[in-house]
Amino acid sequence: MDRNRGPVGPVSCFAEPDYRFGAGPLWMRVERVDWNRPVRYDEDNWYEVDGVETTSEGREIGRRQALVRARSLGALRRNARP
C-alpha cells in the first residue's frame, strides 16, 4: 500500500440499469460527480461521474467515467469541488 496517496474512499456498486454504458454491475470508487450539469435521459436526471473502476473484491481496474442515474447517487456525499 502506498502511504503517500491518502485515504481511499468507499466503493459504490451501480446496477446495470442505473449507469450508461456497460454490462453488469459497475463497482466504482467515485472521486467526482459533476452536480452542475445533469443530463436528461430516460425521463430521469443522470450525472457524469469520474473515479476508479474496481472488481467486486476491490481490485483496481482503472480510471472510468460513467453517466449514473441521480437516484443511485443519493448515498454519495455531495461536494462542490470544481
Phi, psi and omega in degrees: 000136181273109185291342183275356183276345181086185183290147178260131182286169180289157178265134177255149176244125178248126178294153183309319180288350185258007174215159178232130001234144180168180180235137180080178180292148177252117175263124187209138171267102185284127179253334181207139173238131178274080183293341185279347184227075176294150177248130178273118183210135176057036180059033180212162174271139179231153180230145175282130177238148176238145177176208181239121176284141178230170170279172178295340178271354177100001178287131181290134175260315179156179180297148182207142168242145178208156173262119187240137179300135185307314184295341177280347181263002185304327183277349181280146178292129181274118179242161183247024179298141177290000000 
